[in-house]
Amino acid sequence: MTLRLKQGAAATRVLGIGSTQPDRVVTNDDLSKIMDTNDQWIRDRVGIIERRFADKDELLVDMAVKAGTSALADAGVQPSEVDTVIVPNCTMPSPIPNAAAQVADRLGIKRAGAFDLNAACAGFCYALGVASDLIRAGSSGKVLVIGAEKLTDWVDPVDRANAIIFADGAGAAVVGPAEEPGIGPVAWGSAGDLVDTIYTRDHRYLTQEGQSVFRWATTQIAPIALKALELAGLQPSDVDVLVPHQANLRIVDAIAKKLRVNGAREDMVVADDIKYSGNTSSASIPMALDHMRAKGSVKAGDIVLAIGFGAGLSYAGQAFICP
Ligand SMILES: CC(C)(COP(=O)(O)OP(=O)(O)OC[C@H]1O[C@@H](n2cnc3c(N)ncnc32)[C@H](O)[C@@H]1OP(=O)(O)O)[C@@H](O)C(=O)NCCC(=O)NCCS
């Protein structure tokens, strides 16, 4: 007796992207009024000029719905065409219920397979890999991936080590079948031995060992990005757009520098969305790409290399073609 398997698509691609941010802009000067910090220190050490904080009544799920709506419109895909919704996030108000089922319902995606995925700031790239594989395996037709975070719920508002870094927002991608590969294999992994470098416990505020995380990210992440290129059969010189998770501009620059040492082009566009968005964890990669596309610094058909990393510690990256 053998079981029947479904036949999946030969390949997948990103059909559309979208994002949203809360209206409230918070500058470094605003923060310096409530904690011992200053604009110059934040710009020099982190690269952030301003960020967006959600109001009390604007929830992670609300932002996810907005980003999902804009990605569906960008892709020209109707909610009825989507059968799976994945919401990578690490900042729901409580573990139950998840975000994805509510988001699917509010978007009019009936009876969707819906689950959250927690790989912290690596969440979007993990979820993009899962979405692509679901379609290739025949488990899903089209998948909506929405990285959404309300980090301000989990950061002490006067903790100068973290409140200056983290922010709120959501970014989404619609993934669908394709004849030619538009999303490369994911390179992912974890370093659970470093779990104590970023954590929240017992619903308390986020704590991190900034310097340990900084060292790890600046030394361990570029090789994963190179691995993702190798898996996709690409060279560093093929990359048009590098979108690292927007954790710290100095980390972004260090990753870009290592890729260039390995052959990436000088004219490779490097995401610096952290300047105006802060660190929005699993939302940061699709949000950065959406903002870059809106500004015209990237275009449809560009080869994007995305690389996420963060608490866990977890990391994941892949190459894909910009919609
Ligand atoms: C958090 C981070 C910005 C701190 O920068 P840093 O250079 O390591 O700063 P340090 O903690 O060593 O502090 C350096 C000095 O600045 C001071 N300082 C710390 N935070 C400050 C702030 N917000 N404003 C002003 N001064 C500050 C410290 O007191 C210290 O002063 P001292 O030299 O007089 O003792 C940096 O470590 C970082 O970005 N790490 C990675 C974190 C990250 O990206 N996490 C998310 C991963 S997804």
Coordinates of C-alpha atoms and ligand atoms in Angstrom, one line a residue:
M1 CA 0.0 0.0 0.0
T2 CA 1.5 3.3 -1.0
L3 CA 0.1 6.7 -0.1
R4 CA -0.6 9.3 -2.7
L5 CA 1.3 12.6 -2.6
K6 CA 0.3 15.9 -4.1
Q7 CA 2.2 17.3 -7.1
G8 CA 3.5 20.8 -6.4
A9 CA 4.7 23.6 -8.5
A10 CA 8.1 23.4 -10.3
A11 CA 9.1 26.7 -8.8
T12 CA 7.9 29.8 -6.9
R13 CA 8.2 33.5 -7.0
V14 CA 7.3 36.6 -5.0
L15 CA 4.2 38.0 -6.7
G16 CA 3.9 41.2 -4.7
I17 CA 5.0 43.1 -1.5
G18 CA 3.5 45.7 0.8
S19 CA 4.1 47.3 4.2
T20 CA 2.7 49.6 6.8
Q21 CA 3.9 51.7 9.6
P22 CA 2.1 53.5 12.5
D23 CA 1.6 57.2 12.0
R24 CA 3.5 58.3 15.1
V25 CA 7.0 59.4 14.3
V26 CA 9.4 59.3 17.3
T27 CA 12.7 61.1 16.8
N28 CA 15.9 60.7 18.8
D29 CA 15.3 64.0 20.4
D30 CA 11.9 62.8 21.6
L31 CA 13.6 59.9 23.3
S32 CA 16.3 62.0 24.8
K33 CA 13.5 63.8 26.8
I34 CA 12.6 60.6 28.6
M35 CA 16.0 58.8 29.0
D36 CA 19.7 59.6 29.1
T37 CA 20.5 59.5 25.4
N38 CA 21.1 61.8 22.5
D39 CA 20.6 62.1 18.8
Q40 CA 24.3 61.9 17.9
W41 CA 25.0 58.7 20.0
I42 CA 22.0 56.9 18.4
R43 CA 23.0 58.0 14.9
D44 CA 26.6 57.0 15.4
R45 CA 26.1 53.7 17.2
V46 CA 22.9 52.4 15.6
G47 CA 22.1 54.6 12.5
I48 CA 18.6 55.4 13.5
I49 CA 17.3 58.9 12.9
E50 CA 13.6 58.3 13.7
R51 CA 11.2 55.3 14.1
R52 CA 7.5 54.7 14.3
F53 CA 5.6 53.6 17.5
A54 CA 2.1 52.2 17.4
D55 CA -0.5 53.7 19.7
K56 CA -2.0 51.6 22.4
D57 CA -5.0 50.6 20.4
E58 CA -3.1 49.7 17.2
L59 CA -2.4 46.0 17.5
L60 CA 0.1 43.7 15.7
V61 CA -2.9 42.1 14.0
D62 CA -4.1 45.5 12.7
M63 CA -0.7 46.3 11.2
A64 CA -0.5 42.7 9.7
V65 CA -3.9 43.2 8.0
K66 CA -2.8 46.5 6.5
A67 CA 0.5 45.1 5.2
G68 CA -1.3 42.0 3.8
T69 CA -3.9 44.1 2.1
S70 CA -1.2 46.2 0.3
A71 CA 0.8 43.1 -0.7
L72 CA -2.3 41.4 -2.2
A73 CA -3.1 44.6 -4.1
D74 CA 0.5 44.8 -5.4
A75 CA 0.4 41.2 -6.5
G76 CA -3.1 41.6 -8.1
V77 CA -4.1 38.5 -6.1
Q78 CA -7.6 38.2 -4.6
P79 CA -8.0 36.9 -1.0
S80 CA -9.9 33.9 -2.4
E81 CA -6.8 32.8 -4.3
V82 CA -4.7 32.5 -1.1
D83 CA -4.9 29.3 1.0
T84 CA -2.2 29.7 3.6
V85 CA -1.3 32.7 5.8
I86 CA 2.0 32.8 7.8
V87 CA 2.6 35.6 10.2
P88 CA 6.2 35.6 11.4
N89 CA 6.4 37.6 14.7
C90 CA 7.7 37.5 18.2
T91 CA 5.6 40.2 19.8
M92 CA 1.9 39.0 20.1
P93 CA 0.4 40.3 23.4
S94 CA 0.2 36.6 24.5
P95 CA 1.0 33.2 23.0
I96 CA -2.7 32.3 22.6
P97 CA -4.4 33.1 20.2
N98 CA -2.0 33.3 17.3
A99 CA -2.1 36.3 14.8
A100 CA -2.4 34.4 11.6
A101 CA -6.0 33.0 11.9
Q102 CA -7.4 36.4 12.8
V103 CA -5.4 38.1 10.0
A104 CA -6.7 35.6 7.5
D105 CA -10.2 36.1 8.6
R106 CA -10.0 39.9 8.5
L107 CA -8.5 39.7 5.0
G108 CA -11.4 37.5 3.8
I109 CA -9.1 34.5 3.3
K110 CA -11.6 31.8 4.3
R111 CA -10.5 28.5 5.8
A112 CA -6.9 29.4 5.3
G113 CA -4.1 27.3 6.8
A114 CA -2.9 29.9 9.3
F115 CA 0.0 29.9 11.7
D116 CA 2.5 32.2 13.3
L117 CA 6.2 31.5 13.0
N118 CA 8.6 32.7 15.7
A119 CA 12.2 33.0 14.5
A120 CA 12.4 36.5 15.9
C121 CA 14.2 38.9 13.4
A122 CA 14.9 35.9 11.1
G123 CA 11.2 35.2 10.9
F124 CA 10.5 36.7 7.5
C125 CA 13.2 34.7 5.7
Y126 CA 12.2 31.5 7.6
A127 CA 8.5 32.0 6.5
L128 CA 9.4 32.8 2.9
G129 CA 11.4 29.5 2.8
V130 CA 8.4 27.6 4.3
A131 CA 6.0 29.3 1.9
S132 CA 8.0 28.4 -1.1
D133 CA 8.4 24.8 0.0
L134 CA 4.7 24.5 0.7
I135 CA 3.9 25.5 -2.8
R136 CA 6.6 23.2 -4.3
A137 CA 5.2 20.3 -2.3
G138 CA 1.6 20.9 -3.4
S139 CA 0.4 21.8 0.1
S140 CA -0.5 25.4 -0.9
G141 CA -1.4 27.3 -4.0
K142 CA -0.6 30.9 -3.0
V143 CA 0.8 31.9 0.4
L144 CA 0.7 35.3 2.2
V145 CA 3.6 35.9 4.5
I146 CA 3.3 38.9 6.8
G147 CA 6.1 39.9 9.2
A148 CA 4.4 42.0 11.8
E149 CA 5.7 43.3 15.1
K150 CA 4.7 45.6 18.0
L151 CA 8.0 45.7 19.8
T152 CA 7.0 48.6 21.9
D153 CA 4.8 46.3 23.9
W154 CA 7.9 44.3 24.9
V155 CA 10.5 47.0 25.5
D156 CA 10.8 49.2 28.6
P157 CA 10.0 52.6 27.2
V158 CA 12.8 54.2 29.3
D159 CA 15.4 51.5 28.8
R160 CA 18.0 53.4 26.7
A161 CA 19.7 50.2 25.7
N162 CA 16.6 48.9 23.8
A163 CA 14.0 51.7 23.5
I164 CA 16.2 53.5 21.1
I165 CA 16.4 50.5 18.7
F166 CA 13.1 48.7 18.4
A167 CA 10.0 49.9 16.7
D168 CA 6.6 48.8 15.2
G169 CA 5.3 47.9 11.7
A170 CA 4.5 45.2 9.3
G171 CA 5.8 44.0 5.9
A172 CA 4.3 41.3 3.6
A173 CA 4.9 39.2 0.5
V174 CA 2.6 37.1 -1.6
V175 CA 4.2 33.9 -2.8
G176 CA 2.9 31.8 -5.7
P177 CA 3.8 29.1 -8.2
A178 CA 6.1 29.9 -11.2
E179 CA 7.6 28.1 -14.1
E180 CA 11.1 29.4 -13.6
P181 CA 12.7 29.7 -10.1
G182 CA 12.1 33.1 -8.6
I183 CA 12.9 32.2 -5.0
G184 CA 16.2 30.4 -4.2
P185 CA 16.6 27.7 -1.5
V186 CA 16.7 29.1 2.1
A187 CA 20.0 28.9 4.1
W188 CA 18.9 28.7 7.7
G189 CA 20.1 27.7 11.1
S190 CA 20.4 28.6 14.8
A191 CA 22.8 29.1 17.6
G192 CA 20.8 28.1 20.7
D193 CA 23.9 28.1 22.8
L194 CA 23.6 31.9 22.6
V195 CA 20.0 32.0 23.7
D196 CA 20.8 34.2 26.7
T197 CA 22.0 37.1 24.6
I198 CA 18.4 38.2 23.7
Y199 CA 15.3 37.3 25.6
T200 CA 12.1 38.2 27.4
R201 CA 11.0 36.1 30.4
D202 CA 7.7 35.9 32.2
H203 CA 6.2 38.6 30.1
R204 CA 8.9 41.1 31.2
Y205 CA 10.7 43.5 28.9
L206 CA 13.3 42.5 26.4
T207 CA 16.9 42.2 27.5
Q208 CA 20.0 41.8 25.3
E209 CA 23.7 41.7 25.5
G210 CA 24.3 44.2 22.8
Q211 CA 28.0 43.7 22.2
S212 CA 27.7 39.9 22.0
V213 CA 24.9 40.1 19.5
F214 CA 26.8 42.7 17.6
R215 CA 29.9 40.5 17.4
W216 CA 27.9 37.5 16.4
A217 CA 26.0 39.3 13.7
T218 CA 29.0 41.0 12.2
T219 CA 31.0 37.7 12.0
Q220 CA 28.5 34.9 11.5
I221 CA 25.9 36.3 9.2
A222 CA 27.7 37.2 5.9
P223 CA 28.8 33.5 5.4
I224 CA 25.1 32.5 5.6
A225 CA 24.2 35.1 3.0
L226 CA 27.0 33.7 0.8
K227 CA 25.6 30.2 1.4
A228 CA 22.2 31.3 0.2
L229 CA 23.7 32.5 -3.0
E230 CA 25.6 29.3 -3.5
L231 CA 22.4 27.3 -3.0
A232 CA 20.7 29.4 -5.7
G233 CA 23.6 29.0 -8.1
L234 CA 24.4 32.7 -7.9
Q235 CA 27.6 34.7 -7.5
P236 CA 27.9 37.7 -5.1
S237 CA 28.3 39.8 -8.3
D238 CA 24.8 38.8 -9.3
V239 CA 23.2 40.5 -6.3
D240 CA 21.5 43.8 -7.2
V241 CA 19.9 44.5 -3.8
L242 CA 21.1 43.4 -0.4
V243 CA 18.4 43.5 2.3
P244 CA 19.8 42.5 5.7
H245 CA 17.6 42.6 8.7
Q246 CA 17.6 46.2 9.9
A247 CA 19.1 45.7 13.3
N248 CA 21.9 48.3 13.3
L249 CA 23.3 50.2 10.4
R250 CA 26.8 49.2 11.4
I251 CA 25.8 45.5 11.2
V252 CA 24.3 46.2 7.8
D253 CA 27.5 47.9 6.6
A254 CA 29.6 45.0 7.9
I255 CA 27.6 42.4 6.1
A256 CA 27.7 44.5 2.8
K257 CA 31.5 44.9 3.2
K258 CA 32.0 41.2 3.6
L259 CA 29.9 40.4 0.5
R260 CA 31.9 43.0 -1.5
V261 CA 35.2 41.4 -0.3
N262 CA 33.7 38.2 -1.8
G263 CA 32.8 39.8 -5.2
A264 CA 29.6 41.7 -4.7
R265 CA 29.5 44.9 -6.8
E266 CA 30.1 48.4 -5.5
D267 CA 26.9 49.4 -7.1
M268 CA 24.9 46.8 -5.2
V269 CA 22.0 48.6 -3.4
V270 CA 22.1 48.1 0.3
A271 CA 19.0 48.6 2.4
D272 CA 19.3 51.3 5.1
D273 CA 15.7 51.6 6.1
I274 CA 16.6 51.4 9.7
K275 CA 17.4 55.1 9.5
Y276 CA 13.7 56.0 9.4
S277 CA 12.0 52.8 10.6
G278 CA 14.2 51.5 13.5
N279 CA 14.5 47.7 14.1
T280 CA 11.1 46.1 13.4
S281 CA 12.3 42.5 13.7
S282 CA 10.4 40.2 11.3
A283 CA 8.8 43.1 9.5
S284 CA 12.1 44.8 8.6
I285 CA 13.1 43.0 5.4
P286 CA 9.8 43.2 3.4
M287 CA 9.3 46.8 4.8
A288 CA 12.8 47.9 3.6
L289 CA 12.3 46.3 0.2
D290 CA 8.8 48.0 -0.2
H291 CA 10.2 51.4 0.8
M292 CA 13.2 51.0 -1.6
R293 CA 10.9 50.0 -4.4
A294 CA 8.6 53.0 -3.8
K295 CA 11.7 55.3 -3.9
G296 CA 12.8 53.7 -7.2
S297 CA 16.2 52.4 -5.9
V298 CA 15.2 48.8 -6.8
K299 CA 13.0 47.6 -9.6
A300 CA 11.1 44.5 -10.7
G301 CA 13.5 41.8 -11.9
D302 CA 16.3 42.8 -9.6
I303 CA 18.1 39.9 -7.7
V304 CA 17.5 40.5 -4.0
L305 CA 19.5 38.8 -1.3
A306 CA 17.7 38.8 2.0
I307 CA 19.3 37.8 5.3
G308 CA 17.5 37.8 8.7
F309 CA 19.1 37.2 12.1
G310 CA 18.2 37.7 15.7
A311 CA 16.9 36.1 18.9
G312 CA 17.2 32.3 19.3
L313 CA 19.7 33.0 18.0
S314 CA 18.3 32.2 14.6
Y315 CA 19.2 33.1 11.1
A316 CA 17.9 32.6 7.5
G317 CA 18.4 34.0 4.1
Q318 CA 17.6 33.5 0.4
A319 CA 17.9 35.1 -3.0
F320 CA 14.7 36.0 -4.8
I321 CA 13.6 38.1 -7.8
C322 CA 12.0 41.4 -6.9
P323 CA 8.4 41.6 -8.0
Ligands
LIG1 C1 23.0 48.0 21.6 C2 24.2 48.7 20.9 C3 23.7 49.8 20.0 C4 25.0 49.3 22.0 O1 26.2 49.9 21.4 P1 27.6 49.7 22.0 O2 28.6 50.4 21.2 O3 27.8 48.2 22.2 O4 27.4 50.5 23.4 P2 27.8 50.0 24.9 O5 26.7 49.3 25.5 O6 29.2 49.4 24.9 O7 28.0 51.4 25.5 C5 29.0 52.4 25.1 C6 28.8 53.6 25.9 O8 27.6 54.3 25.5 C7 26.7 54.5 26.6 N1 25.4 54.3 26.1 C8 24.7 53.1 26.0 N2 23.5 53.3 25.5 C9 23.4 54.6 25.3 C10 22.4 55.4 24.8 N3 21.2 54.9 24.4 N4 22.6 56.7 24.7 C11 23.7 57.3 25.0 N5 24.8 56.5 25.5 C12 24.6 55.2 25.7 C13 27.2 53.4 27.6 O9 26.9 53.8 28.9 C14 28.7 53.4 27.4 O10 29.2 54.6 28.0 P3 30.7 54.5 28.7 O11 31.7 54.1 27.5 O12 30.9 55.8 29.3 O13 30.6 53.4 29.7 C15 25.1 47.7 20.1 O14 25.7 46.8 21.0 C16 24.3 46.9 19.1 O15 23.7 47.4 18.2 N6 24.3 45.6 19.3 C17 23.5 44.7 18.5 C18 22.1 44.7 19.0 C19 21.1 44.2 18.0 O16 21.2 44.6 16.9 N7 20.1 43.5 18.5 C20 19.0 43.1 17.7 C21 19.4 41.9 16.9 S1 18.1 41.4 16.0

